[in-house]
CSV table of C-alpha atoms and ligand atoms in Angstrom, one decimal:
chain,number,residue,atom,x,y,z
A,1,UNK,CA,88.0,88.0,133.3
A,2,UNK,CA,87.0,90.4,130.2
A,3,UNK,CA,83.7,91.3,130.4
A,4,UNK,CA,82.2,92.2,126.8
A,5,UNK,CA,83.1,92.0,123.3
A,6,UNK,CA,85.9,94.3,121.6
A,7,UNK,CA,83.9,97.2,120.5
A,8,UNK,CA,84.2,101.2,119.4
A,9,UNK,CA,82.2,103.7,119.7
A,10,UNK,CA,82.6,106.3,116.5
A,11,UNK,CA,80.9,109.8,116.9
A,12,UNK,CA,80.5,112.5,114.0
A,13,UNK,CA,79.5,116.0,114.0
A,14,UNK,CA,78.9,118.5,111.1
A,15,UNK,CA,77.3,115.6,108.7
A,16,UNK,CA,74.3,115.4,112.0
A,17,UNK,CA,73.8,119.0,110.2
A,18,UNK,CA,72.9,118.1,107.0
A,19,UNK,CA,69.7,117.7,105.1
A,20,UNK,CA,69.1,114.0,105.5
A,21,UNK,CA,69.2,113.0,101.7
A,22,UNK,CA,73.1,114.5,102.5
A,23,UNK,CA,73.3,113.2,105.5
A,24,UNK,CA,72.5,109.7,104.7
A,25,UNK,CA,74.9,109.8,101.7
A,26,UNK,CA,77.7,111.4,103.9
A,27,UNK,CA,77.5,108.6,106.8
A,28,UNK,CA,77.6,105.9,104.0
A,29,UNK,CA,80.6,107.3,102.4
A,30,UNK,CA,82.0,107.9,106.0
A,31,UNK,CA,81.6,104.0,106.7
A,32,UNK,CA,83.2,102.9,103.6
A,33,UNK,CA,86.1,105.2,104.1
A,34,UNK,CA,86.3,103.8,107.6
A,35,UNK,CA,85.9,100.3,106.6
A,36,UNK,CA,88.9,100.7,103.9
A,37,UNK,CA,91.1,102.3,106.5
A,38,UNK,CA,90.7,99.3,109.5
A,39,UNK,CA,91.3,96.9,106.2
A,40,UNK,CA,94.5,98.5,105.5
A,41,UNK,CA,95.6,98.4,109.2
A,42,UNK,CA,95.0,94.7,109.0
A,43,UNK,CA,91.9,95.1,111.9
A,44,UNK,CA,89.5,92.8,111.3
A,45,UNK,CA,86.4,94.6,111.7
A,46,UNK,CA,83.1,95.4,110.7
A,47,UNK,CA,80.9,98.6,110.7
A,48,UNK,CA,77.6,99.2,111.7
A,49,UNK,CA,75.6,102.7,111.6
A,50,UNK,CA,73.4,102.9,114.7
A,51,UNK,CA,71.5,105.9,116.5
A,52,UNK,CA,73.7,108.6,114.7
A,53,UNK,CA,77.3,107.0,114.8
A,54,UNK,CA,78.9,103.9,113.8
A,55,UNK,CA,79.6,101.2,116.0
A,56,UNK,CA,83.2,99.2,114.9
A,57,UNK,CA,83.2,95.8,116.0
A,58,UNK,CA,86.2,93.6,116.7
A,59,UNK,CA,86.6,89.7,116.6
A,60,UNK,CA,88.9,90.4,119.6
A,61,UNK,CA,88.5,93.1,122.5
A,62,UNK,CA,92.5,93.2,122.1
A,63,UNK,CA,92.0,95.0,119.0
A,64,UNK,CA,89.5,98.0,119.5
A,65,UNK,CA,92.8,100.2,120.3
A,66,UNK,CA,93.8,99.6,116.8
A,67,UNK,CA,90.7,100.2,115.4
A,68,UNK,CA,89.8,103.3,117.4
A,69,UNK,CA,93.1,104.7,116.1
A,70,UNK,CA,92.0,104.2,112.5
A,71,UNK,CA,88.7,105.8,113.6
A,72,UNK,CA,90.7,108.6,114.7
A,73,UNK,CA,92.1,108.4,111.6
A,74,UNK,CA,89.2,108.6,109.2
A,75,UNK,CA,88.3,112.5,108.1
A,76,UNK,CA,84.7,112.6,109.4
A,77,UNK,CA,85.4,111.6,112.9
A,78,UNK,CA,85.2,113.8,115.8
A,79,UNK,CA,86.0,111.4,118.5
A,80,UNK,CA,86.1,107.5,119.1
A,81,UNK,CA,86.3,105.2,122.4
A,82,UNK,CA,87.1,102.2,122.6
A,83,UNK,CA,84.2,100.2,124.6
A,84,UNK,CA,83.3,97.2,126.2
A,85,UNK,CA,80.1,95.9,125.0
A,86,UNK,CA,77.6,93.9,126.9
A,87,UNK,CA,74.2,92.3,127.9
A,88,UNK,CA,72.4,95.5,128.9
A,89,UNK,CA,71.6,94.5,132.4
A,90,UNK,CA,72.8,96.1,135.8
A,91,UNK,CA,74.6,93.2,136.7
A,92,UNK,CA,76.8,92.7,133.5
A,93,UNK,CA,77.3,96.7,133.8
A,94,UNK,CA,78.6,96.8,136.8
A,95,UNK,CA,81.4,93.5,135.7
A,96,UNK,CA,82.2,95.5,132.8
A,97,UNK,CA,82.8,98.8,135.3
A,98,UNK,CA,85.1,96.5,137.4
A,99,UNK,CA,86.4,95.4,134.4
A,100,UNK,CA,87.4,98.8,133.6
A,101,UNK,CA,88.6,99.6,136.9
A,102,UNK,CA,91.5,97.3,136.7
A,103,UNK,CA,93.4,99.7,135.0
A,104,UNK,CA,93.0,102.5,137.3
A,105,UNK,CA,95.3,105.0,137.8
A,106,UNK,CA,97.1,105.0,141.1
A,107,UNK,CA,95.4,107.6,142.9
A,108,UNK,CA,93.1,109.2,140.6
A,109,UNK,CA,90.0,110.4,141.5
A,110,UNK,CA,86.8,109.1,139.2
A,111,UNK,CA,83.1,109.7,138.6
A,112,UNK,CA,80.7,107.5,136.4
A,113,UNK,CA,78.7,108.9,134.3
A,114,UNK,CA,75.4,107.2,132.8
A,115,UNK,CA,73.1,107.6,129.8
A,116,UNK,CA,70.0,105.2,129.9
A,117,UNK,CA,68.2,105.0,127.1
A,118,UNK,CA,64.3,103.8,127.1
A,119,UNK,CA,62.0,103.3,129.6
A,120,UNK,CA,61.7,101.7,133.1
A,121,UNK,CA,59.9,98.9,132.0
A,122,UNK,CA,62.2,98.4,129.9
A,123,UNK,CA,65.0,98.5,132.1
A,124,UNK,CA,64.4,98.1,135.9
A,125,UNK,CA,67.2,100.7,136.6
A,126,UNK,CA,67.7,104.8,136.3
A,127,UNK,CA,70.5,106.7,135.1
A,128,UNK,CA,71.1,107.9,138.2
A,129,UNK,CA,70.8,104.5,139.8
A,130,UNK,CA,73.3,103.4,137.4
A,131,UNK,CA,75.8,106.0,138.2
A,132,UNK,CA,75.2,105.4,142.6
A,133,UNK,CA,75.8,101.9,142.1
A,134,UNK,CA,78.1,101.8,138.9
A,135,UNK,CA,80.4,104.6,142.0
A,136,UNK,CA,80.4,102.0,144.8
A,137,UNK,CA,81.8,99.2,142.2
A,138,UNK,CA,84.9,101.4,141.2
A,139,UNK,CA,84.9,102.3,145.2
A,140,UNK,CA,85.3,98.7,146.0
A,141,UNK,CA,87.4,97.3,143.3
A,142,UNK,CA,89.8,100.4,143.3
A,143,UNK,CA,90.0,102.9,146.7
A,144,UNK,CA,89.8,105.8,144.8
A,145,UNK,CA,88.0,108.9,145.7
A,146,UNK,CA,84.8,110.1,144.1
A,147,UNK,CA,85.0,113.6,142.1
A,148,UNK,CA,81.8,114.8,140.3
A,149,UNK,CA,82.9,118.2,139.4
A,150,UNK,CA,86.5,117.1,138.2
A,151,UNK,CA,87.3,114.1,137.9
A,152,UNK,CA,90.6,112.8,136.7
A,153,UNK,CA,89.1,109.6,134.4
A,154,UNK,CA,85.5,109.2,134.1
A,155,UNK,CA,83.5,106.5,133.7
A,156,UNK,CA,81.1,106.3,131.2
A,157,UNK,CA,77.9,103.9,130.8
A,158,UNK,CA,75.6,104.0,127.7
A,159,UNK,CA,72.4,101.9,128.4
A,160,UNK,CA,70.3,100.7,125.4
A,161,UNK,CA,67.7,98.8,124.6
A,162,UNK,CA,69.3,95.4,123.5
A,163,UNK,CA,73.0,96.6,124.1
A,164,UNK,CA,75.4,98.4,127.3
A,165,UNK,CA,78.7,100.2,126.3
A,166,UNK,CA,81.3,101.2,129.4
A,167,UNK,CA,84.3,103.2,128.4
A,168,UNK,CA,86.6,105.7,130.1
A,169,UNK,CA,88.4,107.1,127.2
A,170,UNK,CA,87.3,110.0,124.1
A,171,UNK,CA,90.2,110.1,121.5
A,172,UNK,CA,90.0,113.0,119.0
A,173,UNK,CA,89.4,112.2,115.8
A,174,UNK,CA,90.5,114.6,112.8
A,175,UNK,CA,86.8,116.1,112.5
A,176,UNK,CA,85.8,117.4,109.3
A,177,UNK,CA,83.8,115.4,106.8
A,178,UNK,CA,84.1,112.1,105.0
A,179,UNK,CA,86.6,112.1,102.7
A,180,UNK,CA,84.8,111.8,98.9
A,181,UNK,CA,82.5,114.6,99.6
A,182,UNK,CA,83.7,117.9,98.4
A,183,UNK,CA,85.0,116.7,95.1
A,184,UNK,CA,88.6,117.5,93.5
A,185,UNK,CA,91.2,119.7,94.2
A,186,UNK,CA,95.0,120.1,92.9
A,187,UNK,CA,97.8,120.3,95.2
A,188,UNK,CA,101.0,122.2,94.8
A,189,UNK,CA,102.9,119.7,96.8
A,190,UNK,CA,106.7,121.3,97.1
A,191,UNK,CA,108.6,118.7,99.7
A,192,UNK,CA,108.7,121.3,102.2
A,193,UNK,CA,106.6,121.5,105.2
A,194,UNK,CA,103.5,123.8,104.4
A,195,UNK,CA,102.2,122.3,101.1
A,196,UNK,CA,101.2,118.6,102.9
A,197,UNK,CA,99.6,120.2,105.9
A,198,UNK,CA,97.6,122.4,103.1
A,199,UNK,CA,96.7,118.7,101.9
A,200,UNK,CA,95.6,117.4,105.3
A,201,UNK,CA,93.6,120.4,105.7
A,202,UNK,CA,91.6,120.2,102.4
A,203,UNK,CA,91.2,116.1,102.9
A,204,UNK,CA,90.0,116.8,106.0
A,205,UNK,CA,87.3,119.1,104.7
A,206,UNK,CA,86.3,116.1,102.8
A,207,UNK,CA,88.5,117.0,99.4
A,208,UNK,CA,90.4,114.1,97.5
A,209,UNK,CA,93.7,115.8,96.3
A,210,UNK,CA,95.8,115.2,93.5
A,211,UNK,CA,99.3,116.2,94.0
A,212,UNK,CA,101.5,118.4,91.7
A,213,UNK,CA,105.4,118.8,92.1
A,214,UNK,CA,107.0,121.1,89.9
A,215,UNK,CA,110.4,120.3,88.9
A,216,UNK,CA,112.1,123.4,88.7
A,217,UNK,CA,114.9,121.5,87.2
A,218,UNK,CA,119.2,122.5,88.3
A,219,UNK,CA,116.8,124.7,90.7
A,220,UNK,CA,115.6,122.1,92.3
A,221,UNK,CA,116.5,118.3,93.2
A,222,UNK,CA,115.9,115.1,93.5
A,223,UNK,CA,115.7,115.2,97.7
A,224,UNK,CA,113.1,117.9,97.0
A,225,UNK,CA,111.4,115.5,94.6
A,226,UNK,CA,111.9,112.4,96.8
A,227,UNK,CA,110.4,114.5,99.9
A,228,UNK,CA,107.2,115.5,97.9
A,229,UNK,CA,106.6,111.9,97.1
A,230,UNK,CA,107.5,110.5,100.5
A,231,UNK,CA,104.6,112.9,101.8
A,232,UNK,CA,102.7,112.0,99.8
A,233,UNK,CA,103.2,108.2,100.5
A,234,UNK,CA,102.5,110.0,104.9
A,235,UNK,CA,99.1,111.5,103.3
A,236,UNK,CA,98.2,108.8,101.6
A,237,UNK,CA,98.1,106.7,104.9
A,238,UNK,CA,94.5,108.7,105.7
A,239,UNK,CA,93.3,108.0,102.1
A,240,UNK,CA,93.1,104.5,101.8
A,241,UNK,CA,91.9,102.8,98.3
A,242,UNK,CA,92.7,107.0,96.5
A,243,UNK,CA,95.2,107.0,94.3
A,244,UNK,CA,97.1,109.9,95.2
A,245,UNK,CA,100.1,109.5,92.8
A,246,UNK,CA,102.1,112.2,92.4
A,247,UNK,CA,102.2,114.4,89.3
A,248,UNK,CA,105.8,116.0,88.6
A,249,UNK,CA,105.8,119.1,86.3
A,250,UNK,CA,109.1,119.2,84.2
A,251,UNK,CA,109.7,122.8,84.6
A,252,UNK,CA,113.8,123.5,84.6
A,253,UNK,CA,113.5,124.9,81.5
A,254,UNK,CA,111.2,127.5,82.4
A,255,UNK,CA,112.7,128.2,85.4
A,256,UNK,CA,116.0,129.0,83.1
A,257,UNK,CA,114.2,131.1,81.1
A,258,UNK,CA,113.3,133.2,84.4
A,259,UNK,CA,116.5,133.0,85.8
A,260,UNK,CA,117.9,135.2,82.3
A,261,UNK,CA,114.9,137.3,81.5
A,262,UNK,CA,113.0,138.6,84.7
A,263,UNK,CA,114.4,140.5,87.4
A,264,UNK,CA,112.9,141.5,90.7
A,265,UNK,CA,109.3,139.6,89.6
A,266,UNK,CA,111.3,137.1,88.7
A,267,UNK,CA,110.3,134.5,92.1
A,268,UNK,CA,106.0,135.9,91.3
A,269,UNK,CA,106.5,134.6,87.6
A,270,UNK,CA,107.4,131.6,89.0
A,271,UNK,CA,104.5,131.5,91.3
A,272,UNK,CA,102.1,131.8,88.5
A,273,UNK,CA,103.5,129.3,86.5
A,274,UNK,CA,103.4,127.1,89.2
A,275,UNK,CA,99.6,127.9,89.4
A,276,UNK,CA,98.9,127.3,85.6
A,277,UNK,CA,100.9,124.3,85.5
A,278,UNK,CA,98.4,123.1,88.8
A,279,UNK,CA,95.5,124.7,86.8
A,280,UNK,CA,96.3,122.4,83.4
A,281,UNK,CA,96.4,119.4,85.6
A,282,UNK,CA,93.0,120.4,87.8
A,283,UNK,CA,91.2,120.5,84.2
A,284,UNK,CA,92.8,116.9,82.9
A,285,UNK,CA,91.4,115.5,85.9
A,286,UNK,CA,88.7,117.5,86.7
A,287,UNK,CA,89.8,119.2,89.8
A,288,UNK,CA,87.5,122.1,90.9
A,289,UNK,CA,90.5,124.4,92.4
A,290,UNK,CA,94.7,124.9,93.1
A,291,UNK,CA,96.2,124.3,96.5
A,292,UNK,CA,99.4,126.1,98.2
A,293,UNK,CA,100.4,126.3,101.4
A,294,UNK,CA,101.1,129.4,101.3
A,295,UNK,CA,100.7,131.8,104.6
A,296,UNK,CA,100.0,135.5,105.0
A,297,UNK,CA,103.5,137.4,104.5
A,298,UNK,CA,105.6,133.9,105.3
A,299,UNK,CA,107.9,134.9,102.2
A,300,UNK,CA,108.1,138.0,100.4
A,301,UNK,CA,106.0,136.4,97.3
A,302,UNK,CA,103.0,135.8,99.9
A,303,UNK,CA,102.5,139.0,101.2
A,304,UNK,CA,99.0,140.1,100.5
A,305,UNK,CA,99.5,142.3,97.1
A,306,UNK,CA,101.7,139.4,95.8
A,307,UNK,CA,99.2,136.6,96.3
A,308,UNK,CA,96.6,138.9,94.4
A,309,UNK,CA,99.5,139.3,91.1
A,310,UNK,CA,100.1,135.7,91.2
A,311,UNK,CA,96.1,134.7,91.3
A,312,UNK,CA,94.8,136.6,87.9
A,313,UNK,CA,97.1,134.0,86.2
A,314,UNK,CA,94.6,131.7,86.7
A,315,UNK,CA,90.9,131.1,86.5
A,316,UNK,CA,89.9,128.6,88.7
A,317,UNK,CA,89.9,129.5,92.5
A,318,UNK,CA,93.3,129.4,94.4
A,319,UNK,CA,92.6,127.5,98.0
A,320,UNK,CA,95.4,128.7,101.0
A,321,UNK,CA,93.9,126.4,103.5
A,322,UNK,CA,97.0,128.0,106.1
A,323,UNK,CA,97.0,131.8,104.8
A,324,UNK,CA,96.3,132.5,108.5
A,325,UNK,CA,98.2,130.0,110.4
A,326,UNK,CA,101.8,130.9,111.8
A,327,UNK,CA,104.7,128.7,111.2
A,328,UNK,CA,105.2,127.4,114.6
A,329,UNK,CA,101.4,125.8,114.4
A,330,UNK,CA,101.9,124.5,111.0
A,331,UNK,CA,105.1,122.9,112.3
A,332,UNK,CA,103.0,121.5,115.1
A,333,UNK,CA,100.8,120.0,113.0
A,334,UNK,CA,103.1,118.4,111.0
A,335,UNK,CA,104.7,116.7,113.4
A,336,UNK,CA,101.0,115.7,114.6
A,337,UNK,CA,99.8,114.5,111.0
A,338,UNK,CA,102.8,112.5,110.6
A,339,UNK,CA,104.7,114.4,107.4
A,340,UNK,CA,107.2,116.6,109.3
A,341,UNK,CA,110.5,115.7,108.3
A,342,UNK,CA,113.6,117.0,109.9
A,343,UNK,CA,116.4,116.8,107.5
A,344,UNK,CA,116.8,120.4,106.3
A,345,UNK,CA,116.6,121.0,102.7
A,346,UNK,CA,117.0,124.3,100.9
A,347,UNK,CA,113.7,124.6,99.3
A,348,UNK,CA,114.2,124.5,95.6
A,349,UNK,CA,112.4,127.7,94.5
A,350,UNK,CA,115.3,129.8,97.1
A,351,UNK,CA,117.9,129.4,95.2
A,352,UNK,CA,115.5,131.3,92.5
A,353,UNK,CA,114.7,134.2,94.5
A,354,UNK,CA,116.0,137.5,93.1
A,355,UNK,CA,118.4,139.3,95.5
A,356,UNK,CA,116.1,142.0,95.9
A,357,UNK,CA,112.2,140.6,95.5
A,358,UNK,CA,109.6,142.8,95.0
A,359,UNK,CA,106.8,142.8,97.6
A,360,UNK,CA,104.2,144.8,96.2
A,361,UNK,CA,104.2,144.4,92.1
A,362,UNK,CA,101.1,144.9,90.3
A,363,UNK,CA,99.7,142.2,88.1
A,364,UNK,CA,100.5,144.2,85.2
A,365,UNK,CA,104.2,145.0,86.0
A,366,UNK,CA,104.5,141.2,86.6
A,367,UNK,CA,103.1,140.3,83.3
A,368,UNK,CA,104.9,143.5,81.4
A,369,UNK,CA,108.3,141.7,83.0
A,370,UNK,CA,107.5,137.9,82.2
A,371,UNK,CA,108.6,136.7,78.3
A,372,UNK,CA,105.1,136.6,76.5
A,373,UNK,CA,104.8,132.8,75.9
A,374,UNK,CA,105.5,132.0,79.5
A,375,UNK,CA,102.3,130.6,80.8
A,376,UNK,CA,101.3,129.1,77.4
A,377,UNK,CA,104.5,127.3,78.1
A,378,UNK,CA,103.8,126.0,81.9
A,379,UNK,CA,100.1,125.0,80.1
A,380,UNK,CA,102.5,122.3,78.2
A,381,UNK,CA,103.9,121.2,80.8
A,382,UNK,CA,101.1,121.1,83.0
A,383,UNK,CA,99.6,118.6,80.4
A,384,UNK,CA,103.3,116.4,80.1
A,385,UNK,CA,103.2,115.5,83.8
A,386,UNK,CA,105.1,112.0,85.0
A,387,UNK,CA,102.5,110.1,87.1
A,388,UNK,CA,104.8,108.4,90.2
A,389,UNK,CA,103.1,106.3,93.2
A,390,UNK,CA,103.8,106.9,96.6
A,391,UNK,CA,105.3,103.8,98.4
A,392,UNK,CA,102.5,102.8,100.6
B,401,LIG,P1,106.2,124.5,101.8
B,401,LIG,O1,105.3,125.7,101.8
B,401,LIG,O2,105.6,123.4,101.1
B,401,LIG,O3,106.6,124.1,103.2
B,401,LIG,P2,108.1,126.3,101.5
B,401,LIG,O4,107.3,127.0,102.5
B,401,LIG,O5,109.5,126.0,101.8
B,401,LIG,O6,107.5,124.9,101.2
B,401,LIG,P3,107.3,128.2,99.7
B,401,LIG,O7,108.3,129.0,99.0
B,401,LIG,O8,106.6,128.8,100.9
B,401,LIG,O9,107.9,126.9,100.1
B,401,LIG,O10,106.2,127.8,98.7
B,401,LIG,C1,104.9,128.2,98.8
B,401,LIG,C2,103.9,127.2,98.2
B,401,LIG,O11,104.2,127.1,96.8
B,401,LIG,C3,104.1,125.8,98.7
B,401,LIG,O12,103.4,125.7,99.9
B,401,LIG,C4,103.6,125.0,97.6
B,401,LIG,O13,102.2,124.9,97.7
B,401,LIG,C5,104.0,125.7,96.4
B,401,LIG,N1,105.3,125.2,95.9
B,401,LIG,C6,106.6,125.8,96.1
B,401,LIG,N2,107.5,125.1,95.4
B,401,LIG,C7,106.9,124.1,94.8
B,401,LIG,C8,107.3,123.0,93.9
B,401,LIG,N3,108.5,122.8,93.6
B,401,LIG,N4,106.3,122.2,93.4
B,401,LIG,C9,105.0,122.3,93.7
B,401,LIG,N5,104.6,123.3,94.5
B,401,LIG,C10,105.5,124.2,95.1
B,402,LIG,MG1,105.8,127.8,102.8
């Protein structure tokens, strides 16, 4: 028999930090974006805010695994379990614990852990007693051994005033903060595999994005342009209700224009028009900064001196949210985040590449070698952009 309704515990970190005219704001925004993300998994749910986290609420204990993996979803969220939720006496505790227990793990030593809020008059029990008794239940009903030190599942009991939660599992949620909170930012979104972890990492951080692919024309494709949008449509899955359509830059006939008239700077030119074309679009939509996923000496245009030639070309600030992070964690992550892809695709912006790059120009010799009009130009097209939405 299933003790308890279907219930799940949702626990937040950093916005506990904040001032509490923030804080209130932030836990409200983090409710709604939670509420729009169990509506678009089809979970019928609702959320409440109680004693510093939110409590999601099922019609159905069948579905608090669904909904505690769109809690683990929603930016904000440092870790969820899935609970059963009962009358907050010792006797309904202890039939939710052997509840619990029936899944079990062959073998696996346990410990129960309690947390008993209020008093002893209002609750005729301790903690401790909770923990001593809630033990000898699992005992009984599974065999297994008691570990306090290291246990290999734990049990956990939260004891309130009108309400009991017993769970044995703490999924990771993304962390961060609520998605809404830190305003706008453009993405350079190139349908390779950096850019939409740079994404992640910003919406995480509680920044809605707007995505920017620059079509570098015969350079490069439509597979290029058909893997920016389809991560876009995988991003887009932990921004429910945004509209993250993707902006494509027509650039080919800059990109010709670098391909007869620049030389060794040639692949840095192209990195700043790629910036201004991002930086037109940031100020048509009101975006407060560029995004790249660009890494520390990944390609001979990110090495440190390059990264500073391509930034003057642009005012507002350039955010590298993986300038530190090797390739093998990004890769990781991708695969984690859901946008890794494994057909292999040339990146478009290769085939652009001088034979002989230069690694350490100067801002100066970049602009001496670049045609005069050339970022007035990727201005235009910054501002001629084709709107396309993802496939959701
Ligand atoms: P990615 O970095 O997305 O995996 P990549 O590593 O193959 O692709 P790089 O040459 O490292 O491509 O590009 C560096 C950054 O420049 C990208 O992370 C992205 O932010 C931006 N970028 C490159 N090409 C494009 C493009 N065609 N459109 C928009 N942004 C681009
Ligand atoms: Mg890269």
């Amino acid at each position: 028999m299933e003790h308890g309704r279907g219930t799940v515990l949702v626990r937040y970190g950093e916005i506990g930090t904040k001032s509490s005219k923030v804080r209130i704001d932030m836990e409200r925004l983090l409710r709604d974006n939670l509420e729009s993300m169990l509506a678009s998994r089809g979970v019928d749910a609702t959320v409440d805010h109680e004693w510093s986290r939110l409590l999601v609420r099922t019609d159905s204990p069948d579905k608090t695994d669904a909904a505690c993996d769109a809690a683990c979803d929603t930016f904000g969220v440092v870790s969820a379990s899935p609970a059963r939720s009962v009358a907050p006496t010792a006797e309904t505790i202890y039939d939710a614990l052997r509840d619990a227990a029936a899944d079990h793990p062959d073998g696996a030593t346990f410990a129960v852990r309690a947390k008993r809020a209020g008093t002893e008059d209002e609750h005729p029990f301790t903690s401790r007693d909770l923990e001593r008794e809630g033990g000898s239940v699992v005992e009984a009903e599974t065999g297994a051994g008691v570990d306090l030190d290291d246990p290999d599942r734990t049990y956990y009991v939260e004891c309130r005033a009108e309400e009991a939660f017993v769970f044995t599992e703490k999924r990771s949620g993304p962390g961060g903060l609520p998605l809404g909170t830190q305003g706008t930012a453009v993405v350079l979104l190139s349908g390779g595999l950096d850019s939409p972890v740079a994404a992640w990492e910003m919406m995480k951080r509680g920044c809605s994005i707007i995505p920017v692919y620059v079509d570098l024309g015969e350079y490069g494709g439509v597979d290029h342009q058909a893997r920016a949008l389809s991560t876009v449509g995988e991003l887009a899955r932990y921004a429910p209700e945004r509209d993250l359509s993707l902006r494509i830059a027509p650039a080919g006939d800059i990109v010709e224009t670098l391909m007869s008239e620049v030389g060794a700077t040639r692949m840095l030119s192209l990195r700043r028009v790629m910036l201004r074309i991002g930086e037109a679009v940031a100020r048509e939509v009101g975006a407060h900064s560029v995004v790249t996923g660009e890494s520390l000496g990944q390609k001979s245009s990110q090495t440190g001196g390059n990264l500073a030639a391509t930034d003057v070309a642009v005012d507002l600030p350039v955010h590298r949210p993986l300038l530190t992070r090797d390739k093998t964690d990004i890769v990781d992550q991708a695969r984690e985040i859901g946008t890794f892809d494994d057909s292999t695709i040339t990146v478009g912006c290769e085939q652009v590449a001088p034979s002989h790059p230069e690694t350490n120009a100067t801002p100066e010799e970049v602009a001496a070698a670049e045609p005069a009009d050339l970022l007035a130009r990727a201005d235009a097209v910054g501002r001629t952009v084709e709107v396309v939405a993802p496939d959701r």
